[in-house]
Each structure stands twice: as structure tokens, then as C-alpha cells.
Amino acid sequence: MKEILKGLAFYFINHILNKIPSRKIRIFFYNKLSNGNISKKCSIGLGVKILDIRNITIGEYTNINFDSILDGRGDGIEIGKNVDIAPQVNIWSLEHDPNSSSHESRSGKVIIEDNCWIANRVTILPSTHIESNCVIG
């Protein structure tokens, strides 16, 4: 039953909620589904895919642009305040281990501190820590 609910939440977030044209409605549901870990004062654009919302934290006044991917399936993602994430950015907390012959997975927490700018189409891999006031291009 738990897997069914997890699957329904995934479907709702990534095939219905992320297409609703009202930012206020999207943020209301993201905040509730994340148990308040996604700030009501952030902005998440249309088409953003969120994998395991329970492991994602987003601070106030952070802007995540359209068609980005936030992967909280691993050790999670923490995004601080006043962060600007451009369109089509991929943030992964889970990946395949390139040194494994059997393609085992490995995970690591991604931390993006306050006042950062992540440019268009950047890919951030697990165990990445981006300190405050950084620009990543």
C-alpha cells in the first residue's frame, strides 16, 4: 500500500501539479507534500520534475525555473534562500556508480547555500556542496 501511495504522489507531482499554470496553487501543494520543507515564498516553474519530495528542502525567495529536475531519491537536496536556478538544471542526489561493473547506485546529499546562481542546463551530481554567493555555469 505504501508503494501505491508513493507512486500516486509521484504521478500527481510530475504529471498534474507541475502543469498547473498557477504558481500559488503549485507552491501550496509542494509545501504541503514536503511537510513544509519547500517554502511558501519560493517559486517553482512549470514542468519541474521532483523525484521524492520528502527529501527536498527549498528556502525562501529561491526560484527554480522550468523543466528542471530535483532528485531527492538519494540523500536529498537542500537549497538555501535567494537561489536562482535557471531552466533545465538537473540536480541529482542518486546516480549509478561509474566504478561498479554491476551499475550499483550511490547517493550523496546536495547542498546549495544562500545567494547562488545556477546557470542554464547545469548538472549537479550527488555529494556536491555549493557555498554561498557562488555562480555555477
Short mmCIF file of C-alpha atoms in Angstrom, two decimals:
data_model
loop_
_atom_site.label_atom_id
_atom_site.label_comp_id
_atom_site.label_asym_id
_atom_site.label_seq_id
_atom_site.Cartn_x
_atom_site.Cartn_y
_atom_site.Cartn_z
CA MET A 1 0.00 0.00 0.00
CA LYS A 2 2.87 2.37 0.82
CA GLU A 3 4.36 1.88 -2.67
CA ILE A 4 0.99 2.62 -4.27
CA LEU A 5 0.69 5.92 -2.37
CA LYS A 6 4.29 6.81 -3.26
CA GLY A 7 3.53 6.10 -6.92
CA LEU A 8 0.35 8.18 -6.83
CA ALA A 9 2.22 11.10 -5.22
CA PHE A 10 4.94 10.85 -7.90
CA TYR A 11 2.32 10.83 -10.67
CA PHE A 12 0.39 13.75 -9.15
CA ILE A 13 3.52 15.90 -8.69
CA ASN A 14 5.13 15.19 -12.07
CA HIS A 15 2.17 14.78 -14.42
CA ILE A 16 -0.55 17.01 -12.96
CA LEU A 17 0.74 19.52 -10.39
CA ASN A 18 3.78 20.67 -12.39
CA LYS A 19 1.48 21.60 -15.30
CA ILE A 20 -0.95 23.78 -13.32
CA PRO A 21 -0.46 27.35 -14.61
CA SER A 22 -0.93 28.96 -11.18
CA ARG A 23 2.32 29.29 -9.20
CA LYS A 24 0.35 29.82 -5.96
CA ILE A 25 -1.53 26.55 -6.36
CA ARG A 26 1.67 24.64 -7.19
CA ILE A 27 3.56 26.09 -4.21
CA PHE A 28 0.63 25.37 -1.88
CA PHE A 29 0.75 21.66 -2.78
CA TYR A 30 4.57 21.45 -2.86
CA ASN A 31 4.66 22.95 0.65
CA LYS A 32 2.05 20.50 1.97
CA LEU A 33 3.53 17.43 0.28
CA SER A 34 7.01 18.28 1.61
CA ASN A 35 5.74 18.81 5.18
CA GLY A 36 6.74 22.47 4.96
CA ASN A 37 10.29 21.83 3.69
CA ILE A 38 9.52 23.74 0.49
CA SER A 39 8.97 27.38 1.40
CA LYS A 40 5.72 29.09 0.51
CA LYS A 41 7.88 32.07 -0.52
CA CYS A 42 9.81 30.24 -3.26
CA SER A 43 8.92 29.88 -6.92
CA ILE A 44 8.93 26.61 -8.87
CA GLY A 45 8.33 26.87 -12.60
CA LEU A 46 6.20 24.80 -14.91
CA GLY A 47 7.42 21.34 -15.83
CA VAL A 48 9.84 20.91 -12.91
CA LYS A 49 10.18 17.20 -12.10
CA ILE A 50 10.55 16.35 -8.42
CA LEU A 51 11.70 12.86 -7.51
CA ASP A 52 10.91 12.10 -3.83
CA ILE A 53 9.69 15.44 -2.50
CA ARG A 54 10.18 14.21 1.10
CA ASN A 55 13.98 14.67 0.82
CA ILE A 56 14.00 18.16 -0.68
CA THR A 57 14.27 21.47 1.17
CA ILE A 58 13.94 24.83 -0.61
CA GLY A 59 14.41 28.18 1.14
CA GLU A 60 12.60 31.49 0.82
CA TYR A 61 12.86 33.58 -2.36
CA THR A 62 14.51 30.76 -4.29
CA ASN A 63 13.49 30.49 -7.93
CA ILE A 64 13.59 27.17 -9.80
CA ASN A 65 12.92 27.66 -13.49
CA PHE A 66 11.00 25.45 -15.90
CA ASP A 67 11.94 21.90 -16.93
CA SER A 68 14.47 21.35 -14.14
CA ILE A 69 14.82 18.05 -12.25
CA LEU A 70 15.22 17.80 -8.48
CA ASP A 71 16.14 14.25 -7.47
CA GLY A 72 15.64 13.67 -3.75
CA ARG A 73 15.72 9.86 -4.01
CA GLY A 74 19.23 9.61 -2.57
CA ASP A 75 20.44 11.54 0.46
CA GLY A 76 18.37 14.57 -0.50
CA ILE A 77 18.75 18.14 -1.67
CA GLU A 78 18.99 21.30 0.45
CA ILE A 79 18.63 24.59 -1.41
CA GLY A 80 19.07 27.78 0.61
CA LYS A 81 17.49 31.23 0.36
CA ASN A 82 17.70 33.59 -2.64
CA VAL A 83 19.00 30.93 -5.02
CA ASP A 84 18.29 31.31 -8.74
CA ILE A 85 18.21 28.06 -10.68
CA ALA A 86 17.94 28.59 -14.43
CA PRO A 87 15.86 26.44 -16.82
CA GLN A 88 16.68 22.77 -17.44
CA VAL A 89 19.04 22.33 -14.48
CA ASN A 90 19.38 18.75 -13.19
CA ILE A 91 20.20 18.19 -9.52
CA TRP A 92 20.83 14.53 -8.69
CA SER A 93 21.26 13.01 -5.21
CA LEU A 94 21.32 9.45 -6.62
CA GLU A 95 23.31 8.06 -9.54
CA HIS A 96 24.94 4.91 -10.89
CA ASP A 97 28.43 4.27 -9.57
CA PRO A 98 30.71 4.57 -12.64
CA ASN A 99 33.26 2.29 -10.94
CA SER A 100 30.76 -0.54 -10.45
CA SER A 101 30.63 -3.32 -13.04
CA SER A 102 27.06 -4.12 -11.93
CA HIS A 103 25.85 -0.47 -12.12
CA GLU A 104 25.21 -0.20 -8.38
CA SER A 105 23.81 3.10 -7.21
CA ARG A 106 25.45 5.63 -4.94
CA SER A 107 23.99 8.66 -3.28
CA GLY A 108 25.08 11.84 -1.58
CA LYS A 109 23.39 14.95 -0.25
CA VAL A 110 23.43 18.03 -2.48
CA ILE A 111 23.69 21.33 -0.63
CA ILE A 112 23.32 24.69 -2.34
CA GLU A 113 23.80 27.52 0.13
CA ASP A 114 22.22 31.00 0.01
CA ASN A 115 22.52 33.57 -2.80
CA CYS A 116 23.76 31.26 -5.55
CA TRP A 117 23.04 31.31 -9.25
CA ILE A 118 22.99 28.03 -11.18
CA ALA A 119 23.07 28.71 -14.94
CA ASN A 120 21.05 27.07 -17.71
CA ARG A 121 21.41 23.28 -18.22
CA VAL A 122 23.91 22.72 -15.40
CA THR A 123 24.01 19.18 -13.97
CA ILE A 124 24.82 18.86 -10.27
CA LEU A 125 25.85 15.38 -9.10
CA PRO A 126 25.49 13.71 -5.67
CA SER A 127 27.67 14.83 -2.75
CA THR A 128 28.07 18.35 -4.16
CA HIS A 129 28.27 21.30 -1.78
CA ILE A 130 27.97 24.75 -3.34
CA GLU A 131 28.87 27.51 -0.89
CA SER A 132 27.08 30.86 -0.54
CA ASN A 133 27.36 33.51 -3.27
CA CYS A 134 28.60 31.15 -5.99
CA VAL A 135 27.82 31.25 -9.69
CA ILE A 136 27.86 27.88 -11.49
CA GLY A 137 27.86 27.91 -15.29
#
